[in-house]
mmCIF file of C-alpha atoms in Angstrom:
data_model
loop_
_atom_site.group_PDB
_atom_site.id
_atom_site.type_symbol
_atom_site.label_atom_id
_atom_site.label_comp_id
_atom_site.label_asym_id
_atom_site.label_seq_id
_atom_site.Cartn_x
_atom_site.Cartn_y
_atom_site.Cartn_z
ATOM 1 C CA MET A 12 104.373 57.970 -87.748
ATOM 2 C CA GLN A 13 103.041 55.080 -89.835
ATOM 3 C CA ASN A 14 105.005 52.782 -91.816
ATOM 4 C CA SER A 15 102.735 50.366 -94.186
ATOM 5 C CA LYS A 16 103.329 47.398 -96.409
ATOM 6 C CA ILE A 17 101.590 48.200 -99.730
ATOM 7 C CA ILE A 18 100.125 45.307 -101.331
ATOM 8 C CA PHE A 19 98.787 45.928 -105.206
ATOM 9 C CA GLY A 20 98.379 44.420 -108.044
ATOM 10 C CA LEU A 21 100.601 45.600 -111.562
ATOM 11 C CA ILE A 22 100.244 45.029 -114.732
ATOM 12 C CA LEU A 23 103.241 42.638 -115.319
ATOM 13 C CA ALA A 24 102.844 40.638 -118.901
ATOM 14 C CA GLY A 25 102.589 42.100 -122.165
ATOM 15 C CA LEU A 26 99.946 42.832 -124.526
ATOM 16 C CA LEU A 27 100.610 44.201 -127.845
ATOM 17 C CA THR A 28 100.884 47.204 -130.055
ATOM 18 C CA ALA A 29 98.405 47.509 -132.949
ATOM 19 C CA GLY A 30 98.998 49.039 -136.206
ATOM 20 C CA CYS A 31 96.148 50.784 -138.089
ATOM 21 C CA GLY A 32 94.258 47.586 -139.530
ATOM 22 C CA SER A 33 95.267 45.007 -142.017
ATOM 23 C CA SER A 34 95.301 44.265 -145.529
ATOM 24 C CA ASP A 35 93.163 42.215 -147.277
ATOM 25 C CA ALA A 36 95.887 39.662 -147.971
ATOM 26 C CA GLU A 37 96.636 39.610 -143.993
ATOM 27 C CA ASP A 38 92.833 39.044 -143.451
ATOM 28 C CA SER A 39 92.696 35.910 -145.716
ATOM 29 C CA ALA A 40 96.013 34.690 -144.050
ATOM 30 C CA GLY A 41 95.799 31.948 -141.405
ATOM 31 C CA GLY A 42 95.697 33.015 -137.730
ATOM 32 C CA ALA A 43 93.660 32.823 -134.252
ATOM 33 C CA ALA A 44 91.984 36.157 -135.246
ATOM 34 C CA GLN A 45 92.191 37.370 -138.425
ATOM 35 C CA LYS A 46 90.137 41.095 -137.845
ATOM 36 C CA ALA A 47 92.047 43.773 -136.548
ATOM 37 C CA LEU A 48 91.267 44.938 -132.987
ATOM 38 C CA PRO A 49 89.887 48.431 -132.602
ATOM 39 C CA VAL A 50 92.577 50.213 -130.439
ATOM 40 C CA ALA A 51 95.776 50.299 -131.934
ATOM 41 C CA VAL A 52 98.796 50.351 -129.329
ATOM 42 C CA ASP A 53 101.673 52.422 -131.650
ATOM 43 C CA GLY A 54 104.334 53.245 -128.601
ATOM 44 C CA PRO A 55 104.161 53.810 -125.211
ATOM 45 C CA GLN A 56 101.493 55.388 -123.027
ATOM 46 C CA LYS A 57 102.970 59.011 -122.389
ATOM 47 C CA ASP A 58 100.738 59.485 -119.179
ATOM 48 C CA VAL A 59 101.849 55.781 -117.513
ATOM 49 C CA VAL A 60 104.742 56.168 -115.244
ATOM 50 C CA PRO A 61 107.404 53.417 -114.942
ATOM 51 C CA GLN A 62 106.541 51.059 -112.596
ATOM 52 C CA ARG A 63 110.018 51.687 -110.828
ATOM 53 C CA GLU A 64 109.041 55.574 -110.652
ATOM 54 C CA ALA A 65 105.456 55.410 -109.163
ATOM 55 C CA GLY A 66 106.462 55.586 -106.046
ATOM 56 C CA GLU A 67 108.275 59.143 -106.285
ATOM 57 C CA LYS A 68 106.397 60.358 -108.951
ATOM 58 C CA LEU A 69 102.924 59.395 -107.867
ATOM 59 C CA LYS A 70 102.834 61.119 -104.768
ATOM 60 C CA ILE A 71 99.322 62.118 -102.856
ATOM 61 C CA THR A 72 100.095 65.527 -100.997
ATOM 62 C CA PRO A 73 99.978 66.592 -98.543
ATOM 63 C CA LEU A 74 100.370 64.304 -96.019
ATOM 64 C CA PRO A 75 98.425 64.453 -93.049
ATOM 65 C CA ALA A 76 99.542 66.114 -90.200
ATOM 66 C CA MET A 77 101.534 64.120 -87.404
ATOM 67 C CA ASP A 78 98.756 64.417 -85.080
ATOM 68 C CA ALA A 79 96.018 63.857 -87.168
ATOM 69 C CA PRO A 80 93.964 60.888 -86.335
ATOM 70 C CA PHE A 81 95.265 57.349 -87.291
ATOM 71 C CA VAL A 82 91.941 56.787 -89.759
ATOM 72 C CA GLU A 83 93.059 59.807 -92.224
ATOM 73 C CA LYS A 84 96.922 58.306 -91.846
ATOM 74 C CA VAL A 85 95.445 55.416 -93.488
ATOM 75 C CA GLU A 86 93.224 56.410 -95.898
ATOM 76 C CA HIS A 87 95.772 58.796 -97.085
ATOM 77 C CA ASN A 88 98.423 55.476 -97.385
ATOM 78 C CA LEU A 89 95.324 53.836 -99.286
ATOM 79 C CA ARG A 90 94.923 56.649 -101.652
ATOM 80 C CA GLN A 91 98.572 56.423 -102.334
ATOM 81 C CA ALA A 92 98.445 52.637 -102.783
ATOM 82 C CA VAL A 93 95.687 52.636 -105.202
ATOM 83 C CA LEU A 94 97.249 55.297 -107.600
ATOM 84 C CA ARG A 95 100.687 53.530 -107.551
ATOM 85 C CA SER A 96 98.638 50.652 -108.719
ATOM 86 C CA ALA A 97 97.269 52.190 -111.426
ATOM 87 C CA ARG A 98 100.474 54.167 -112.558
ATOM 88 C CA VAL A 99 98.221 56.963 -114.142
ATOM 89 C CA ALA A 100 98.041 60.356 -112.651
ATOM 90 C CA GLY A 101 93.976 60.638 -111.580
ATOM 91 C CA GLU A 102 91.487 61.792 -109.031
ATOM 92 C CA THR A 103 91.339 59.492 -105.814
ATOM 93 C CA SER A 104 89.937 59.383 -102.623
ATOM 94 C CA ALA A 105 89.336 56.632 -99.447
ATOM 95 C CA LYS A 106 87.382 55.599 -96.964
ATOM 96 C CA CYS A 107 87.146 53.512 -93.521
ATOM 97 C CA PRO A 108 83.377 53.391 -93.072
ATOM 98 C CA ASP A 109 83.720 51.809 -89.567
ATOM 99 C CA GLY A 110 87.083 53.547 -88.880
ATOM 100 C CA VAL A 111 90.084 51.633 -88.363
ATOM 101 C CA ASP A 112 91.215 48.985 -85.268
ATOM 102 C CA GLU A 113 94.148 49.782 -83.741
ATOM 103 C CA LYS A 114 94.362 46.831 -81.735
ATOM 104 C CA ALA A 115 97.405 44.528 -82.691
ATOM 105 C CA GLY A 116 96.222 41.835 -85.042
ATOM 106 C CA ALA A 117 92.939 43.599 -85.740
ATOM 107 C CA VAL A 118 91.181 43.808 -89.380
ATOM 108 C CA SER A 119 89.452 45.991 -90.723
ATOM 109 C CA GLN A 120 87.489 47.019 -94.117
ATOM 110 C CA CYS A 121 88.228 49.969 -96.317
ATOM 111 C CA VAL A 122 87.612 51.630 -99.761
ATOM 112 C CA ALA A 123 90.101 53.498 -101.995
ATOM 113 C CA THR A 124 88.581 54.809 -105.468
ATOM 114 C CA TYR A 125 90.392 55.779 -108.568
ATOM 115 C CA GLU A 126 88.759 57.990 -110.882
ATOM 116 C CA GLY A 127 85.712 56.744 -109.219
ATOM 117 C CA VAL A 128 85.928 52.930 -109.758
ATOM 118 C CA GLU A 129 86.031 51.429 -106.108
ATOM 119 C CA VAL A 130 88.570 48.982 -104.720
ATOM 120 C CA PRO A 131 88.045 46.971 -101.277
ATOM 121 C CA TYR A 132 90.892 47.240 -99.083
ATOM 122 C CA GLU A 133 91.688 45.132 -96.146
ATOM 123 C CA VAL A 134 93.676 46.759 -93.255
ATOM 124 C CA LYS A 135 95.573 44.685 -90.671
ATOM 125 C CA ILE A 136 97.293 46.120 -87.683
ATOM 126 C CA SER A 137 100.623 44.414 -86.887
ATOM 127 C CA ASP A 138 100.574 41.493 -84.495
ATOM 128 C CA SER A 139 103.177 43.192 -82.749
ATOM 129 C CA ALA A 140 101.524 46.561 -82.204
ATOM 130 C CA THR A 141 101.198 47.792 -78.928
ATOM 131 C CA GLU A 142 98.495 49.941 -77.495
ATOM 132 C CA GLY A 143 99.148 53.517 -77.014
ATOM 133 C CA SER A 144 102.215 53.567 -79.176
ATOM 134 C CA SER A 145 103.290 56.397 -81.615
ATOM 135 C CA LEU A 146 104.347 54.016 -83.940
ATOM 136 C CA ILE A 147 102.099 51.948 -86.055
ATOM 137 C CA PHE A 148 102.486 49.248 -88.608
ATOM 138 C CA PHE A 149 99.728 47.746 -90.799
ATOM 139 C CA GLU A 150 99.602 46.194 -94.345
ATOM 140 C CA THR A 151 97.066 47.525 -96.613
ATOM 141 C CA THR A 152 95.764 44.276 -98.900
ATOM 142 C CA PRO A 153 93.415 44.656 -102.068
ATOM 143 C CA LYS A 154 90.667 42.395 -102.696
ATOM 144 C CA MET A 155 90.382 42.999 -106.026
ATOM 145 C CA GLY A 156 92.523 43.954 -109.155
ATOM 146 C CA LEU A 157 92.491 47.505 -111.283
ATOM 147 C CA LEU A 158 92.681 47.499 -114.371
ATOM 148 C CA VAL A 159 93.960 50.746 -116.003
ATOM 149 C CA ALA A 160 93.326 50.825 -119.843
ATOM 150 C CA LYS A 161 96.140 52.949 -120.664
ATOM 151 C CA THR A 162 98.850 50.913 -118.354
ATOM 152 C CA VAL A 163 97.550 47.938 -120.108
ATOM 153 C CA TYR A 164 98.357 48.939 -123.582
ATOM 154 C CA ASP A 165 101.653 50.379 -122.401
ATOM 155 C CA SER A 166 102.857 46.951 -120.764
ATOM 156 C CA LEU A 167 101.649 45.489 -124.392
ATOM 157 C CA ASN A 168 104.004 47.629 -125.864
ATOM 158 C CA GLU A 169 106.957 47.337 -123.724
ATOM 159 C CA GLN A 170 106.411 43.250 -124.327
ATOM 160 C CA TYR A 171 105.591 42.820 -127.815
ATOM 161 C CA GLY A 172 106.099 46.514 -129.376
ATOM 162 C CA SER A 173 109.838 47.762 -131.488
ATOM 163 C CA GLU A 174 111.492 48.212 -128.169
ATOM 164 C CA SER A 175 110.842 44.953 -126.760
ATOM 165 C CA GLY A 176 113.841 43.023 -129.121
ATOM 166 C CA ARG A 177 110.982 40.965 -130.257
ATOM 167 C CA THR A 178 111.084 40.398 -134.122
ATOM 168 C CA ASP A 179 108.026 37.942 -134.505
ATOM 169 C CA ALA A 180 105.298 40.736 -133.591
ATOM 170 C CA SER A 181 103.827 43.561 -135.206
ATOM 171 C CA LYS A 182 100.707 45.490 -135.474
ATOM 172 C CA LEU A 183 99.377 45.518 -131.967
ATOM 173 C CA ALA A 184 96.110 46.188 -130.812
ATOM 174 C CA CYS A 185 93.324 45.539 -127.835
ATOM 175 C CA GLU A 186 89.655 45.781 -127.744
ATOM 176 C CA THR A 187 87.703 48.497 -126.649
ATOM 177 C CA MET A 188 88.075 48.354 -122.769
ATOM 178 C CA PRO A 189 87.066 50.509 -120.108
ATOM 179 C CA ALA A 190 89.482 53.373 -118.894
ATOM 180 C CA THR A 191 89.611 52.134 -115.504
ATOM 181 C CA LYS A 192 87.318 49.164 -113.926
ATOM 182 C CA ALA A 193 88.001 46.835 -110.566
ATOM 183 C CA VAL A 194 88.306 42.674 -111.497
ATOM 184 C CA PRO A 195 87.998 40.013 -109.502
ATOM 185 C CA PHE A 196 91.730 38.130 -108.747
ATOM 186 C CA GLY A 197 92.069 34.985 -110.532
ATOM 187 C CA LYS A 198 89.663 35.798 -113.342
ATOM 188 C CA ASP A 199 88.988 36.770 -116.844
ATOM 189 C CA THR A 200 88.434 40.221 -117.333
ATOM 190 C CA GLY A 201 86.508 39.259 -120.733
ATOM 191 C CA TYR A 202 89.278 41.526 -122.950
ATOM 192 C CA THR A 203 91.745 40.458 -125.262
ATOM 193 C CA CYS A 204 94.633 42.122 -127.287
ATOM 194 C CA GLN A 205 96.504 40.619 -130.585
ATOM 195 C CA TYR A 206 99.450 40.661 -132.918
ATOM 196 C CA TRP A 207 100.297 39.908 -136.028
ATOM 197 C CA SER A 208 103.192 37.312 -136.392
ATOM 198 C CA LYS A 209 104.434 35.509 -139.210
ATOM 199 C CA PHE A 210 103.925 32.396 -136.886
ATOM 200 C CA ALA A 211 100.623 32.812 -135.466
ATOM 201 C CA ASN A 212 98.803 29.955 -137.052
ATOM 202 C CA LYS A 213 100.856 26.526 -136.739
ATOM 203 C CA GLY A 214 103.655 28.344 -138.624
ATOM 204 C CA GLU A 215 101.843 30.565 -140.975
ATOM 205 C CA PRO A 216 101.080 34.282 -140.825
ATOM 206 C CA GLY A 217 97.982 35.808 -138.811
ATOM 207 C CA TYR A 218 97.180 37.671 -135.708
ATOM 208 C CA ALA A 219 98.047 35.643 -132.613
ATOM 209 C CA THR A 220 95.315 35.935 -129.750
ATOM 210 C CA LEU A 221 96.012 37.068 -126.223
ATOM 211 C CA ARG A 222 93.497 36.650 -123.526
ATOM 212 C CA LEU A 223 94.104 39.644 -120.439
ATOM 213 C CA LYS A 224 93.375 37.968 -116.966
ATOM 214 C CA MET A 225 93.672 39.027 -113.624
ATOM 215 C CA GLY A 226 96.084 37.238 -111.909
ATOM 216 C CA ALA A 227 96.117 36.032 -108.171
ATOM 217 C CA GLN A 228 96.623 38.778 -105.607
ATOM 218 C CA GLY A 229 99.782 40.138 -105.753
ATOM 219 C CA TYR A 230 100.334 38.556 -109.746
ATOM 220 C CA GLY A 231 98.596 41.751 -111.382
ATOM 221 C CA LEU A 232 97.374 41.180 -114.795
ATOM 222 C CA GLY A 233 98.656 39.051 -117.354
ATOM 223 C CA PHE A 234 97.691 37.584 -120.925
ATOM 224 C CA GLU A 235 97.455 34.116 -121.940
ATOM 225 C CA THR A 236 98.036 32.700 -125.424
ATOM 226 C CA VAL A 237 94.362 31.635 -127.288
ATOM 227 C CA GLU A 238 95.299 28.577 -129.075
#
């Protein structure tokens, strides 16, 4: 039997929810960006599982048999980790091409895939592991973050949408982005989102622009206001 501590990127910060375009009056107003982005986000994304429910609703079955090789159990764990990170049901796979070293403190390199996108993982055996034990503790740590467009849109709505409690944001939207993409930790993803606000440009109406960034490991995606 194995127990794992899974560390993976989450979408933590807000995005926006966009309406359908803007009027000429809106486009002529001041703001960081006056052109509406193409992907309108008008509510929760129905396929996205809330983070608190991902462990229960996104399960890879069947579980490996009790007597299955240790590497198979690790690979199953990685498939589960990347799926819960995505928060949207999808095809997964995992492979540890050189196997998994079971010695105490050993580190092995593996790859999990979600919808064909590869995310490299590091698998570390517990420093207290004993040879021949039937119980091996290990940690799986992603080496890149996972961007899932639907999860981004859902988080944007959660942070800026009508149910967020905010009164200064409307017409949420994002640039077109791939359905799924692996992004290095601590890097700008190259994508932006926006929301319409009465106070976007030094107190004047306009679109406020948010830059989508992948945080450091364990912090996930977040938005940074573009001044």
